[in-house]
Each structure stands twice: as C-alpha cells, then as structure tokens.
Amino acid sequence: MTKIKYLCRSNFKAIKMSIEQIIRDLIVESIEKCYHQEIDSSLVQLQNTRKEFEGDITLVVFPFVRISKKSPEQTAAEIGDYLQQNVPEVEKYNVVKGFLNLVISSEYWVSVLNSISSVSNFGITESSESSNLVMVEYSSPNTNKPLHLGHIRNNLLGFSLSEILKANGNKVVKTNIVNDRGIHICKSMYAWKMWGEGQTPENTGIKGDHLVGNFYVKFDQEYKKEIASLIEQGENKESAEQNAPSMHGAREMLLKWEAKDPEIIELWTMMNQWVYAGFDVTYKALGVDFDKIYYESETYLYGKDEVLRGLNEGVFYQNEDSSVWADLSAEGLDQKILLRSDGTSVYMTQDIGTAKERFQDYPVNKMIYVVGNEQNYHFQVLSILLDKLGFEFGKGLHHFSYGMVELPQGKMKSREGTVVDADELMAEMIEVSRKTSEELGKLEGYTPEQAAETYTMIALGALKYFMLKVDPKKNMLFNPEESIDFNGNTGPFIQYTYARIRSVLRKATDREIELVRNISITSDIPAKELQLIKLISQFPVAIKEAGDNYSPALVANYIYELVKEFNQFYHEFPILIEENSQIRNLRLVIAETVGKTIKTGMKLLGIDVPERM
RNA sequence: GCCUCGGUAGCUCAGCUGGAUAGAGCAACGGCCUUCUAAGCCGUAGGUCUUGGGUUCGAAUCCCAACCGGGGUACCA
C-alpha cells in the first residue's frame, strides 16, 4: 500500500475515493488493533474539515469512545497515530474536542489537481451502451394559454435534471406531452368563434399562444357574466355554472371534437398551430428542447382502450350512469373516475395511454414526471392504476414534484390575469441586462450582435439561476417589484467570475506566460490555493448528489461556493504578476480549472457563460 | 374533516441521511478602483432555527403534539 499506487491513477475519482476509502478501512483496522473490537464501517463518519480548523478530512470520534472507554481526545489521538503511521498521505493530525482533523499532504493535492486539469470533461460520467435509459417528461403545457413563470420553473428544472442525469452516466430522453385537447382548449375555441371577429396572429401581430390565451380569458369573463345574470334570474350558483350558454357551447365542442366533427377539428387544428408557433419561440428563448413530443389528442384513445380493458378484466367498475371508476380503497385512497358518464376521457385516462405508448416506443428503465406538487395525488393514483393494469413499470414511476412559484399576493391564476408571462419576463430581463452592460461599459468594442448575444446570455443566466438555486421541492416566491438581481448570489455573478478567468488566461497568452498543466511544486501549497483545490475536487460529489436527489439546486449551490472562494482568491492574490513561477503556474492552472468547472456546472443548469462581460 | 408539504436574520434562501461557534445574498451602515474586469472584495449590524415535550454524549436536523401557512381530497387539468 504505497503512495505511488494512488498517485499514478489518472482517473481523479479513483484517487479521491481511494484516499477516503483507505482512511475508512484503516480506521476500522485501528479500532480492532487498539481496542480489540470489530466495528461496522458505517460508524466511521468522515467529513470535510471546517475551514476554521487545520486539516482536510475530519473523523468524528464520539461513536468510538464507548468502545475505547477513554476520553474523546485520547481516542482521537490513538486513531490519529495509527493513521499517520500507516497512511503515507496523512501528514499529521490534530484533535479538537472529539474531532480528529487529518492533514493530507500537499503532494496528494497536487496530484489531484494534475489529474483534474488533464481531463476535459471533469465531473462528467459518460453513458455507455449498458447505461439506464431515463425518460424525463417536462413542460407539458396546455394549448389554451401562453407559458408563465410557473412553466419556466418546470422547463428549467426538467432540462437541468436531464443534463444532470446525463452527467451521471444515464441515457436520457426528454419528452413533452402537449395537452392539446380537452375542455380548456374548447373554451378558447368557443370564445374565438363567438367574439373573435376573425383575428389571427398574422392580422393582429399578436404571438399565437398569447392570442389564444386572450380568448381563454375572454371566455372566463363572459362565462362569469352569464352566471351572474342567471343567478339574478333566480338560479342557484351551481346550476348557473352548469347552464351558462358559453359552458354549454364549450362542452358541445368537446363532444363534437371527440366525434371528429370536421368543422371543429379544423378550428382546433388552426388554433393549436398558432399556439405551437408561439411555444416554439418561447422554448427557443429559454434554451430548452425535447427529443420526443407526445400529443394528448393522440394518446388519450390508447388510455380509453386500456381503461375499457381494465373494465372487462374486472379491475375497474361501471356505474349506472355508465361512468367508469377505479376502487382504490384497498390502497387507502378513494374512488377515482376514469371515464365520464358521457364517455369522454379525463386527465388520468390520457396519462395511462401516454405511459403505455412511451414504454412501447423506448426501452425506458426509469420514467420521471416533472410536474408540480399540486398533482402529488394524481401521480400516486397513476402509479397504482398502471400497476393494476399489469404494467410492470407502474410502481417505478417517479414524480419529480416541485413547488409552486408564488407572487407576494399568492398563487398565480391565468384566468384572473395575475400571472407573470414568460415572454414578457424574459424581454424585461434582457432589457435590464442591456442597460446595465451599457452603463458599465462592459461590452465596448463588441459588434451589436456580439453585445446582444452577451447581454441576453446574462439575462437568462440571472433568470435560470434564480429559479434553479432554490430547492425544487419548495415553493418559491417571485416579487415582480424587486425583480431578479444581477448582483450577489446570482447567475451573472458566476458568469462574471468566468469572464474574469477567461480574461486572465487571454492575458497570460498575450504575455507569453506558459501554462504547465503537469504541476510540480517544491513548497507546500498556500492555504487559499489548497482550499480551492479541495473545493474543485468536490465537483463530482456535487454532481452525484444532484443526480441522486434530483436537485439542480445542489449544483447551483456548489458553483456558488466555488465562485465565491475564487473571487476572494482573485482579489487577494496576483496571478500573472506573481514572481515565483511555480506559484504563478499553480494559480494559473487553478484559475483555468475553476473556469472549466464553472462552465461544466453551469451547463448542467442550462446556463451559458460569456468570454467577456 | 381527512391526507400531504412547509415554518431558519427585516426580505429571499442554504444548512435537514444527528456533530465543532446556525451560513449566504438582498436591504442598511462603513471601507477598497494608477495592480490580472468594482456585475467584485473587506468590515459592522442583524437569530428564543414557530412553540412545547421526547430520543442521546450531542438536535435547526430524528419522533410526538400544538399553532400558523401552502397544496390535494370521486365526472378541472
């Protein structure tokens, strides 16, 4: 067990894993040797040493004092002695209370940096033939209104999660189920037919999804008026809601649509095309995409077939009014409707059909649905229903359940117009970004096109990072008054740090300073540099945890930590002007490696980084 | 009612698979641009981690209860 054995490995992960693994194993061994008792290695709690103490790896010794029957300090010292004698990389140790802080040699950290700086895709695990295929469903818009801030969160989470899963060695298929049928689109259709006066995106200049959304709002306004007047005429609220003419009209359209009435299908096709054209623009601006798009109008029939099969097989039952139900009382849940009494499909019906389609189309090992937490119950039920229908994948579905985006006044409501529109928000942020760039004179010398590309990149960086840095499971708040910051813990801060690093590297080239990636250093690594190397080396761990926990926020938080540390370093120490050439080269390699890590990490969040800003 | 998720600084959030003195950013106040980009750096101030019990060497973290808030709860999606 010599030092050379670990230092020669080119794969960084192997090195890092092995040093911790070696220490772990030897701790178990030392307990046996010193206290004559075998322990489970799960008792060995290793953590990164906190910044305020000397050391790199810390062992919590409290769990062993029961075994040693000695004070925590003494126990720590005995284990420390053993490790120092038997692990060459353990240079020295110190004990603070019950914590054993191990100091790992500079040589070890230099070898870590060397192995990281020599690879181009540090942190990324490539997929292979035998990798799992994960399907990620995200976005899944309704075609009756434009995308809003809630959809932005969904899209960014879905895209980023897909990138993170890829970086963990999975094959990923990004998919989108477009909810293009149902009562909601019929409402827009009805309103357009009644009050549209032939408006089109072309003759109004309004983006297609917004135009259709306007009619959805119009429907709701008229519907409410009708209800009010019916109530005035003496009807109760419930029957007024049922009997309002516009609701009748929309429902009739839905029935006609399911009956494939040519006129309705034509109207539906036309309005959906308007919406798709609009969505494409928004998706492109957001930088998200899909490998496969499903349409509810095509999958709901499969769902219907499956439900009827379930009915025949006695898995489901039918009421006198001919509606079809699932009895979930055995699972501790309620009765769930699967087909309405008029025979039309509900949301659940089509999701069953879509799931079946997907597993027929792809050899999916894992299906992930990126859908808001308001639908937790829906997916719990979907999983059970698919299982009941005999699909072995039913139980393995994963609902990536994320929190709502709330405004200071509470939840966003499309119909009430209290939504933050996706297109508008992006446009506003790009405008703020442009102004800031101009005021700071950051993009002087760029062509207008280059400048636009950069300030757009910064605006989207701000928006995306803002959404992704928050734990996906939690609700988050967006205050339109305060909007989204460009300073502090933000995307632009990270992008700025990257641009600074690129600038330093360009200047190094200009000044003909050679950058030697295979570092040899005769002195100890200075503290700040060491801190950075340790942080960089945590990147693969951050990616793995983000993948295991389905949390882009973990990547965002990691990058922020790294960047904050780098900025302190940058401020405090010269890189190019440093006279000691070994130190100068070390700093250059660290800067380059931090830059590489930022770029890779931000890519996992779907955020680009600029050469200049 | 029942189910479920959450409550950490004035605000927005980290930390939550138990470990050292609970961290950032914003906002406030005070410093730092003739040195590699000040969208930056440093400092000051700001906390009964909702409350009350419990588990143990140790609890923001785990368990129980209460309070407050979000979401869901049989023909919306």
XYZ file of C-alpha atoms (C1' of nucleotides) in Angstrom:
690
model
C 0.000 0.000 0.000
C 2.344 2.688 -1.192
C 1.707 6.264 -2.052
C 2.705 5.739 -5.673
C -0.129 3.338 -6.176
C -2.740 6.059 -5.724
C -0.872 8.939 -7.191
C -0.370 7.280 -10.532
C -4.015 6.746 -11.257
C -5.131 9.124 -13.934
C -8.774 8.909 -13.023
C -9.427 11.508 -10.411
C -12.432 9.787 -8.901
C -10.413 6.704 -8.178
C -7.867 8.764 -6.313
C -10.396 10.660 -4.275
C -12.460 7.618 -3.485
C -9.448 5.618 -2.593
C -7.963 8.059 -0.090
C -11.231 8.278 1.799
C -11.798 4.583 1.451
C -8.298 3.804 2.641
C -8.699 6.019 5.655
C -12.067 4.497 6.378
C -10.681 0.983 6.183
C -7.702 1.826 8.347
C -9.875 3.414 10.983
C -11.809 0.173 11.258
C -8.483 -1.613 11.436
C -7.126 0.737 14.080
C -10.154 0.181 16.300
C -9.541 -3.541 16.060
C -5.857 -3.185 16.813
C -6.192 -0.672 19.641
C -9.425 -1.779 21.302
C -9.841 -5.345 20.088
C -13.297 -4.859 18.747
C -14.693 -5.235 15.263
C -16.867 -2.393 14.077
C -19.025 -1.709 11.091
C -17.511 0.854 8.723
C -20.795 2.776 8.816
C -19.725 4.019 12.256
C -16.878 5.850 10.578
C -18.145 9.366 9.963
C -15.783 11.307 7.724
C -16.454 14.885 6.759
C -14.580 17.742 5.191
C -12.702 19.674 7.824
C -14.300 23.008 8.534
C -12.363 25.970 7.257
C -11.521 27.343 10.695
C -9.519 24.264 11.663
C -6.327 22.880 10.224
C -6.831 19.729 8.223
C -8.585 18.237 5.238
C -10.567 15.254 6.422
C -12.204 15.004 9.824
C -13.260 11.951 11.751
C -15.989 12.253 14.348
C -14.678 10.098 17.173
C -17.648 10.188 19.571
C -19.056 6.908 18.281
C -15.833 5.163 19.365
C -15.458 6.408 22.921
C -17.854 3.734 24.095
C -15.519 1.158 22.629
C -12.238 2.719 23.716
C -13.529 3.605 27.174
C -11.196 6.594 27.011
C -11.764 10.317 26.569
C -12.641 11.548 23.067
C -9.292 13.381 22.900
C -7.278 10.320 23.791
C -9.234 8.083 21.458
C -8.736 10.544 18.636
C -5.019 10.732 19.299
C -4.648 6.953 19.220
C -6.515 6.634 15.945
C -4.580 9.603 14.579
C -1.257 7.990 15.462
C -2.263 4.811 13.747
C -3.330 6.591 10.575
C -0.232 8.736 10.457
C 1.965 5.664 10.679
C 0.047 3.631 8.124
C -1.213 6.082 5.514
C 1.569 7.980 3.755
C -0.789 10.754 2.655
C -1.716 11.531 6.242
C 0.960 14.049 7.075
C -0.164 14.982 10.555
C -3.263 15.373 12.645
C -4.757 17.483 15.368
C -7.559 16.911 17.801
C -10.185 19.468 18.726
C -12.717 18.178 21.228
C -13.968 14.936 19.760
C -12.867 15.685 16.234
C -9.806 14.185 14.624
C -8.565 16.501 11.880
C -6.282 14.817 9.368
C -3.867 16.855 7.312
C -3.320 15.347 3.893
C -0.011 16.013 2.160
C 0.480 18.720 -0.470
C 1.761 16.091 -2.862
C -1.566 14.373 -2.724
C -3.462 17.560 -3.521
C -1.071 18.406 -6.349
C -1.744 15.002 -7.841
C -5.455 15.628 -7.556
C -5.182 18.952 -9.346
C -2.990 17.437 -12.044
C -5.433 14.688 -12.774
C -8.341 17.134 -12.904
C -6.616 19.674 -15.129
C -5.585 16.991 -17.605
C -9.137 15.897 -18.451
C -11.600 17.897 -20.489
C -14.836 16.590 -19.023
C -14.022 16.621 -15.344
C -17.005 15.606 -13.231
C -18.951 14.053 -16.080
C -19.650 10.341 -16.246
C -20.237 9.371 -19.862
C -23.037 6.960 -20.658
C -22.417 3.624 -22.309
C -24.451 1.004 -24.137
C -25.475 -0.578 -20.882
C -26.486 2.676 -19.177
C -30.010 3.111 -17.917
C -32.394 4.946 -20.189
C -34.273 7.595 -18.265
C -37.232 9.374 -19.775
C -37.888 12.810 -18.381
C -41.247 14.391 -19.071
C -41.372 18.098 -18.562
C -43.079 21.277 -19.722
C -46.370 19.603 -20.686
C -48.273 22.777 -21.483
C -51.953 23.239 -22.146
C -52.580 24.782 -25.516
C -55.062 27.354 -24.333
C -52.690 29.954 -22.966
C -49.087 31.183 -23.120
C -46.387 29.983 -20.736
C -45.926 31.766 -17.431
C -43.364 31.810 -14.669
C -44.582 28.508 -13.236
C -43.928 26.873 -16.593
C -40.498 28.464 -16.644
C -39.647 26.719 -13.393
C -40.907 23.454 -14.803
C -38.971 23.801 -18.041
C -35.739 24.805 -16.372
C -35.977 22.022 -13.806
C -36.791 19.427 -16.439
C -33.993 20.490 -18.728
C -31.428 20.761 -15.941
C -32.450 17.484 -14.353
C -31.972 15.810 -17.721
C -28.488 17.270 -18.065
C -27.595 16.185 -14.533
C -28.838 12.655 -15.143
C -26.746 12.526 -18.311
C -23.721 13.725 -16.372
C -24.296 10.809 -14.015
C -23.932 8.331 -16.842
C -27.566 7.864 -17.813
C -29.041 7.983 -21.268
C -31.897 10.470 -21.264
C -34.899 11.029 -23.499
C -36.513 14.397 -22.912
C -40.181 14.318 -23.671
C -43.137 16.654 -23.639
C -46.797 15.760 -23.547
C -48.827 18.541 -25.068
C -52.278 18.777 -23.550
C -53.877 19.812 -26.797
C -57.386 18.513 -26.187
C -59.978 18.900 -23.548
C -62.384 21.439 -22.212
C -59.746 24.141 -21.758
C -58.897 24.483 -25.426
C -62.591 24.258 -26.280
C -63.137 27.325 -24.145
C -60.644 29.325 -26.198
C -62.155 27.927 -29.386
C -65.655 28.847 -28.345
C -64.629 32.380 -27.390
C -62.785 32.861 -30.664
C -65.753 31.652 -32.646
C -68.207 33.846 -30.744
C -66.195 37.021 -30.333
C -63.026 36.571 -32.336
C -64.048 38.529 -35.436
C -61.565 36.555 -37.467
C -58.495 37.586 -35.510
C -55.293 35.718 -36.370
C -51.674 36.130 -35.312
C -50.990 37.483 -38.794
C -53.688 40.155 -38.900
C -53.173 41.281 -35.302
C -49.426 40.844 -34.945
C -50.047 39.029 -31.667
C -47.951 35.951 -30.866
C -50.151 32.887 -31.419
C -50.130 31.490 -27.900
C -50.964 34.923 -26.492
C -53.798 35.410 -28.936
C -55.356 32.081 -27.958
C -54.771 32.929 -24.314
C -56.658 36.182 -24.770
C -59.711 34.197 -25.824
C -59.369 31.911 -22.847
C -59.567 34.973 -20.635
C -62.436 36.327 -22.737
C -64.316 33.067 -22.221
C -63.960 33.308 -18.482
C -65.159 36.921 -18.444
C -68.258 36.148 -20.496
C -68.905 32.965 -18.536
C -68.855 34.883 -15.279
C -71.258 37.482 -16.664
C -73.652 34.738 -17.742
C -73.519 33.088 -14.346
C -74.231 36.413 -12.659
C -77.249 37.075 -14.834
C -78.599 33.541 -14.335
C -78.275 33.924 -10.594
C -80.129 37.230 -10.896
C -82.903 35.335 -12.653
C -83.198 33.113 -9.621
C -80.988 30.126 -10.400
C -78.641 28.858 -7.727
C -74.914 29.125 -8.235
C -74.328 25.502 -9.087
C -76.960 25.221 -11.761
C -75.992 28.614 -13.156
C -72.453 27.341 -13.603
C -73.771 24.264 -15.379
C -76.295 26.044 -17.560
C -74.392 29.085 -18.716
C -74.583 29.193 -22.537
C -70.835 29.510 -23.054
C -70.157 26.446 -20.912
C -72.744 24.578 -22.937
C -71.020 25.710 -26.070
C -67.587 24.603 -24.898
C -68.866 21.205 -23.782
C -70.651 20.704 -27.060
C -67.399 21.447 -28.831
C -65.604 18.836 -26.764
C -68.185 16.200 -27.664
C -68.015 17.183 -31.326
C -64.258 17.071 -31.160
C -64.257 13.538 -29.798
C -66.743 12.692 -32.578
C -64.263 14.153 -35.069
C -66.629 16.834 -36.384
C -64.689 18.287 -39.364
C -65.510 21.913 -38.659
C -64.432 21.668 -35.025
C -61.302 19.726 -35.896
C -60.383 22.419 -38.398
C -60.811 25.190 -35.854
C -58.907 23.180 -33.264
C -56.052 22.477 -35.656
C -55.755 26.087 -36.665
C -55.699 27.448 -33.123
C -53.282 24.806 -31.894
C -50.904 25.657 -34.733
C -50.921 29.253 -33.590
C -50.041 28.114 -30.108
C -47.247 25.774 -31.206
C -45.626 28.514 -33.232
C -45.716 30.708 -30.139
C -44.384 27.994 -27.823
C -41.505 27.300 -30.185
C -40.359 30.888 -29.818
C -40.545 30.706 -26.018
C -38.789 27.337 -25.801
C -36.044 28.577 -28.068
C -35.568 31.702 -25.985
C -35.412 29.596 -22.843
C -32.973 27.214 -24.462
C -34.933 24.042 -23.752
C -35.746 21.259 -26.173
C -37.232 17.797 -26.461
C -36.301 14.541 -28.077
C -39.876 13.369 -28.470
C -43.195 15.164 -28.255
C -46.428 13.379 -27.481
C -49.868 14.846 -28.059
C -52.719 14.084 -25.774
C -55.045 14.109 -28.781
C -53.200 11.019 -29.993
C -52.614 9.204 -26.728
C -55.961 9.597 -24.984
C -57.539 6.918 -27.156
C -54.951 4.376 -26.006
C -55.859 5.352 -22.497
C -59.507 4.785 -23.213
C -58.704 1.341 -24.606
C -56.728 0.460 -21.501
C -59.496 1.630 -19.201
C -62.042 -0.451 -21.109
C -59.708 -3.437 -20.961
C -59.451 -2.912 -17.225
C -63.231 -2.777 -17.048
C -63.550 -6.069 -18.955
C -60.964 -7.691 -16.740
C -62.791 -6.578 -13.642
C -60.051 -4.251 -12.455
C -62.423 -1.276 -12.754
C -66.173 -0.978 -12.411
C -69.007 0.932 -14.078
C -71.769 2.993 -12.506
C -75.429 3.023 -13.652
C -74.716 6.341 -15.379
C -72.028 4.399 -17.335
C -69.085 6.325 -15.887
C -66.047 4.112 -15.220
C -64.238 4.049 -11.872
C -61.332 2.540 -10.032
C -61.786 1.471 -6.439
C -58.645 2.370 -4.545
C -59.942 1.805 -1.050
C -57.617 -1.165 -0.643
C -54.736 1.281 -1.102
C -56.209 3.628 1.450
C -57.441 6.002 -1.233
C -60.814 6.893 -2.699
C -62.786 6.087 -5.816
C -61.249 7.569 -8.964
C -63.135 8.378 -12.119
C -61.553 7.193 -15.386
C -64.271 7.852 -17.963
C -67.075 10.379 -17.597
C -70.729 9.357 -17.892
C -70.781 10.855 -21.396
C -67.873 8.573 -22.279
C -65.242 11.308 -22.615
C -61.768 10.956 -21.152
C -60.383 12.623 -18.097
C -56.800 13.662 -17.398
C -55.968 10.311 -15.830
C -57.212 8.408 -18.873
C -54.758 10.007 -21.226
C -51.844 9.660 -18.812
C -52.408 5.921 -18.793
C -52.357 5.877 -22.578
C -49.281 8.068 -22.757
C -47.363 5.872 -20.330
C -48.178 2.781 -22.375
C -47.080 4.485 -25.583
C -43.795 5.577 -24.105
C -42.811 2.185 -22.848
C -43.659 0.767 -26.263
C -41.597 3.432 -28.033
C -38.480 3.268 -25.854
C -36.737 0.706 -23.619
C -37.277 3.010 -20.655
C -35.678 1.952 -17.364
C -36.936 4.910 -15.414
C -39.753 7.340 -16.063
C -39.645 10.743 -14.395
C -42.537 13.200 -14.488
C -41.602 16.814 -13.812
C -44.951 18.091 -12.596
C -45.974 20.467 -9.804
C -46.674 19.219 -6.309
C -50.363 20.073 -6.655
C -50.530 16.824 -8.595
C -48.962 14.544 -5.998
C -52.230 12.674 -5.596
C -52.645 12.262 -9.332
C -49.308 10.511 -9.726
C -49.790 8.371 -6.686
C -53.000 7.156 -8.299
C -51.468 6.826 -11.777
C -48.774 4.564 -10.392
C -51.345 2.306 -8.738
C -53.627 2.218 -11.789
C -50.817 1.251 -14.167
C -49.814 -1.443 -11.739
C -53.393 -2.720 -11.594
C -53.487 -2.808 -15.386
C -50.494 -5.110 -15.309
C -47.757 -2.731 -16.409
C -44.642 -3.701 -14.526
C -43.298 -0.144 -14.791
C -46.230 1.298 -12.867
C -44.669 1.101 -9.465
C -41.360 2.535 -10.633
C -42.662 5.888 -11.844
C -41.069 8.857 -10.269
C -42.992 12.053 -9.825
C -40.443 14.863 -9.640
C -42.702 17.049 -7.584
C -41.680 20.678 -7.456
C -43.116 23.607 -5.563
C -45.196 26.465 -6.860
C -43.881 29.854 -7.824
C -45.869 32.334 -5.790
C -46.299 36.049 -6.035
C -46.492 38.329 -2.987
C -50.265 38.194 -3.308
C -50.217 34.403 -3.558
C -50.753 31.902 -6.319
C -50.748 32.871 -9.977
C -54.063 32.493 -11.751
C -54.204 32.549 -15.538
C -57.857 33.385 -15.735
C -57.512 36.272 -13.341
C -54.570 37.702 -15.178
C -52.262 37.533 -12.148
C -49.554 35.685 -13.998
C -46.002 36.623 -14.812
C -45.806 35.968 -18.518
C -42.728 34.040 -19.649
C -42.084 36.056 -22.806
C -42.563 39.394 -21.066
C -40.331 38.466 -18.154
C -37.514 37.383 -20.432
C -37.850 40.539 -22.514
C -37.760 42.721 -19.404
C -34.713 41.000 -18.039
C -32.892 41.260 -21.333
C -33.646 44.975 -21.322
C -32.280 45.401 -17.789
C -29.222 43.416 -18.781
C -28.645 45.528 -21.858
C -28.899 48.769 -19.888
C -26.564 47.531 -17.170
C -23.991 46.386 -19.702
C -24.133 49.745 -21.373
C -23.888 51.733 -18.153
C -20.893 49.739 -17.038
C -19.361 49.915 -20.479
C -18.755 46.209 -20.355
C -19.298 45.403 -23.981
C -17.452 48.233 -25.662
C -15.715 47.062 -28.776
C -18.247 44.324 -29.408
C -20.392 44.402 -32.515
C -24.103 44.958 -31.789
C -24.686 41.256 -32.450
C -21.957 40.147 -30.045
C -23.230 42.570 -27.426
C -26.793 41.323 -27.822
C -25.662 37.747 -27.527
C -23.816 38.521 -24.314
C -26.431 40.601 -22.521
C -29.095 38.085 -23.492
C -26.912 35.328 -22.065
C -26.563 37.287 -18.824
C -30.286 37.983 -18.553
C -31.094 34.316 -18.996
C -28.329 33.384 -16.594
C -29.942 35.586 -13.970
C -33.387 34.121 -14.574
C -32.324 30.495 -14.736
C -30.032 30.606 -11.737
C -32.702 32.423 -9.731
C -35.154 29.617 -10.407
C -32.747 26.715 -10.058
C -30.835 27.672 -6.927
C -33.908 27.014 -4.820
C -34.672 23.510 -3.573
C -37.095 22.196 -6.221
C -39.387 20.681 -3.639
C -40.099 24.007 -2.005
C -42.460 26.734 -3.039
C -40.644 29.878 -4.002
C -41.543 33.495 -4.154
C -41.089 35.890 -7.040
C -41.591 39.534 -6.346
C -42.109 41.424 -9.622
C -41.408 44.721 -7.842
C -37.914 43.645 -6.863
C -37.466 41.559 -9.991
C -34.347 39.426 -10.280
C -30.984 40.633 -9.087
C -27.748 40.682 -11.073
C -25.507 41.022 -8.009
C -24.704 38.670 -5.159
C -25.693 35.029 -5.278
C -26.808 35.187 -8.893
C -26.132 33.789 -12.325
C -24.397 36.953 -13.535
C -22.025 36.831 -10.549
C -20.938 33.383 -11.648
C -20.776 34.371 -15.296
C -18.713 37.394 -14.333
C -16.219 35.239 -12.490
C -15.911 33.040 -15.527
C -15.322 36.056 -17.760
C -12.609 37.278 -15.384
C -10.867 33.933 -15.548
C -11.023 33.923 -19.331
C -9.571 37.401 -19.350
C -6.655 36.334 -17.181
C -5.982 33.341 -19.407
C -6.069 35.504 -22.530
C -3.613 37.898 -20.962
C -1.365 35.025 -19.991
C -1.245 34.024 -23.643
C -0.597 37.637 -24.701
C 2.290 37.883 -22.296
C 3.585 34.533 -23.419
C 3.282 33.014 -19.992
C 3.336 29.292 -20.423
C 0.678 27.291 -18.622
C 2.084 23.940 -17.484
C -0.711 21.587 -16.535
C 1.533 18.956 -15.048
C 2.377 20.807 -11.877
C 5.390 20.132 -9.760
C 5.810 22.224 -6.683
C 8.584 22.035 -4.159
C 6.959 24.007 -1.342
C 3.640 23.474 0.407
C 0.530 24.658 -1.373
C -0.556 28.031 0.066
C -3.782 27.914 2.098
C -6.115 29.662 -0.321
C -4.931 27.635 -3.276
C -5.343 24.468 -1.261
C -8.854 25.479 -0.315
C -9.682 25.919 -3.995
C -8.223 22.563 -4.987
C -10.294 20.878 -2.307
C -13.426 22.648 -3.474
C -12.788 21.777 -7.112
C -12.301 18.165 -6.142
C -15.818 18.132 -4.657
C -17.436 18.776 -8.037
C -18.075 15.105 -8.898
C -19.629 14.636 -5.475
C -21.942 17.592 -6.099
C -22.997 16.155 -9.455
C -23.644 12.757 -7.945
C -25.697 14.167 -5.105
C -27.644 16.365 -7.506
C -28.411 13.239 -9.531
C -29.278 11.075 -6.550
C -31.521 13.729 -5.072
C -32.882 15.064 -8.359
C -31.793 18.526 -7.346
C -30.246 21.085 -9.695
C -30.076 23.361 -6.644
C -27.181 21.293 -5.321
C -25.191 22.047 -8.453
C -26.102 25.737 -8.223
C -25.076 25.939 -4.578
C -21.836 24.161 -5.274
C -20.872 26.507 -8.099
C -21.675 29.495 -5.933
C -19.395 28.256 -3.149
C -16.606 27.665 -5.611
C -17.016 31.035 -7.281
C -17.167 32.925 -4.012
C -13.940 31.295 -2.919
C -12.323 32.053 -6.247
C -13.270 35.719 -6.132
C -11.671 36.099 -2.731
C -8.560 34.446 -4.060
C -8.601 36.590 -7.181
C -8.863 39.729 -5.132
C -6.189 38.803 -2.664
C -3.513 37.267 -4.859
C -1.957 38.263 -8.153
C -1.790 35.565 -10.785
C 0.081 36.906 -13.795
C 2.298 39.274 -11.828
C 3.387 36.655 -9.305
C 7.150 36.351 -9.465
C 7.580 32.823 -8.158
C 6.988 30.903 -11.362
C 5.868 27.724 -9.592
C 3.225 29.624 -7.659
C 2.219 31.620 -10.716
C 1.735 28.448 -12.698
C -0.191 26.825 -9.838
C -2.533 29.808 -9.727
C -2.984 29.793 -13.479
C -3.849 26.111 -13.508
C -6.264 26.620 -10.626
C -7.889 29.541 -12.430
C -8.233 27.540 -15.615
C -9.640 24.551 -13.762
C -12.124 26.659 -11.809
C -13.217 28.179 -15.116
C -13.691 24.747 -16.629
C -15.675 23.625 -13.610
C -17.893 26.711 -13.721
C -18.592 26.148 -17.389
C -19.447 22.480 -16.950
C -21.546 23.155 -13.858
C -23.490 25.991 -15.431
C -24.093 23.848 -18.487
C -25.843 21.387 -16.184
C -28.166 24.242 -15.269
C -28.664 25.149 -18.902
C -26.740 28.402 -18.444
C -24.080 29.639 -20.860
C -21.057 31.611 -19.745
C -19.521 34.563 -21.639
C -15.888 35.183 -22.581
C -16.348 38.800 -21.574
C -18.878 40.835 -19.655
C -62.897 16.771 8.409
C -59.026 13.644 6.283
C -54.234 13.288 3.531
C -49.790 15.857 2.404
C -45.796 19.513 2.261
C -43.631 23.531 4.705
C -42.326 27.331 9.078
C -34.250 29.292 9.882
C -31.863 37.190 10.157
C -36.376 42.818 8.033
C -36.813 40.097 2.819
C -35.294 35.767 -0.424
C -32.930 31.328 0.518
C -28.652 27.466 2.195
C -27.801 24.013 6.049
C -32.010 18.912 7.483
C -29.230 10.696 5.810
C -27.899 13.963 14.050
C -21.766 16.513 15.116
C -17.416 21.787 16.283
C -19.300 28.965 17.416
C -26.519 28.121 12.529
C -24.479 30.349 6.868
C -25.164 33.257 2.095
C -27.423 37.069 -0.889
C -30.608 41.382 -0.853
C -31.851 45.642 2.002
C -28.920 49.164 5.985
C -24.240 51.270 7.552
C -18.656 51.889 6.866
C -14.234 50.970 3.874
C -11.415 49.321 -1.053
C -10.649 51.004 -8.286
C -2.579 54.445 -11.129
C -2.028 46.498 -9.789
C -4.971 40.284 -13.766
C -12.720 43.302 -15.227
C -15.679 47.182 -8.681
C -21.875 42.730 -12.207
C -16.153 42.451 -7.487
C -13.629 42.381 -2.380
C -13.419 43.529 3.068
C -15.929 45.024 7.508
C -20.327 46.424 11.024
C -25.138 45.255 12.439
C -28.991 41.663 12.306
C -31.169 34.680 15.160
C -35.854 32.069 21.674
C -33.887 27.906 13.905
C -42.819 28.805 15.124
C -43.963 26.667 20.229
C -43.905 22.649 23.865
C -42.383 17.849 25.031
C -39.275 13.410 23.884
C -34.945 10.300 21.946
C -28.839 10.892 23.421
C -22.559 12.084 24.662
C -24.693 15.757 21.143
C -30.977 18.163 17.866
C -32.219 23.573 13.120
C -31.700 18.271 11.601
C -34.987 12.343 14.233
C -40.051 11.256 16.993
C -44.842 13.148 19.188
C -48.266 17.192 19.945
C -49.993 22.175 19.177
C -50.145 26.711 16.321
C -49.630 29.120 11.516
C -49.338 28.757 6.073
C -49.413 26.126 1.027
C -51.438 22.051 -1.825
C -54.791 17.901 -2.531
C -59.371 15.454 -1.467
C -64.952 10.956 -6.646
C -67.071 13.232 -13.620
C -60.966 20.507 -13.969
C -56.086 19.747 -15.874
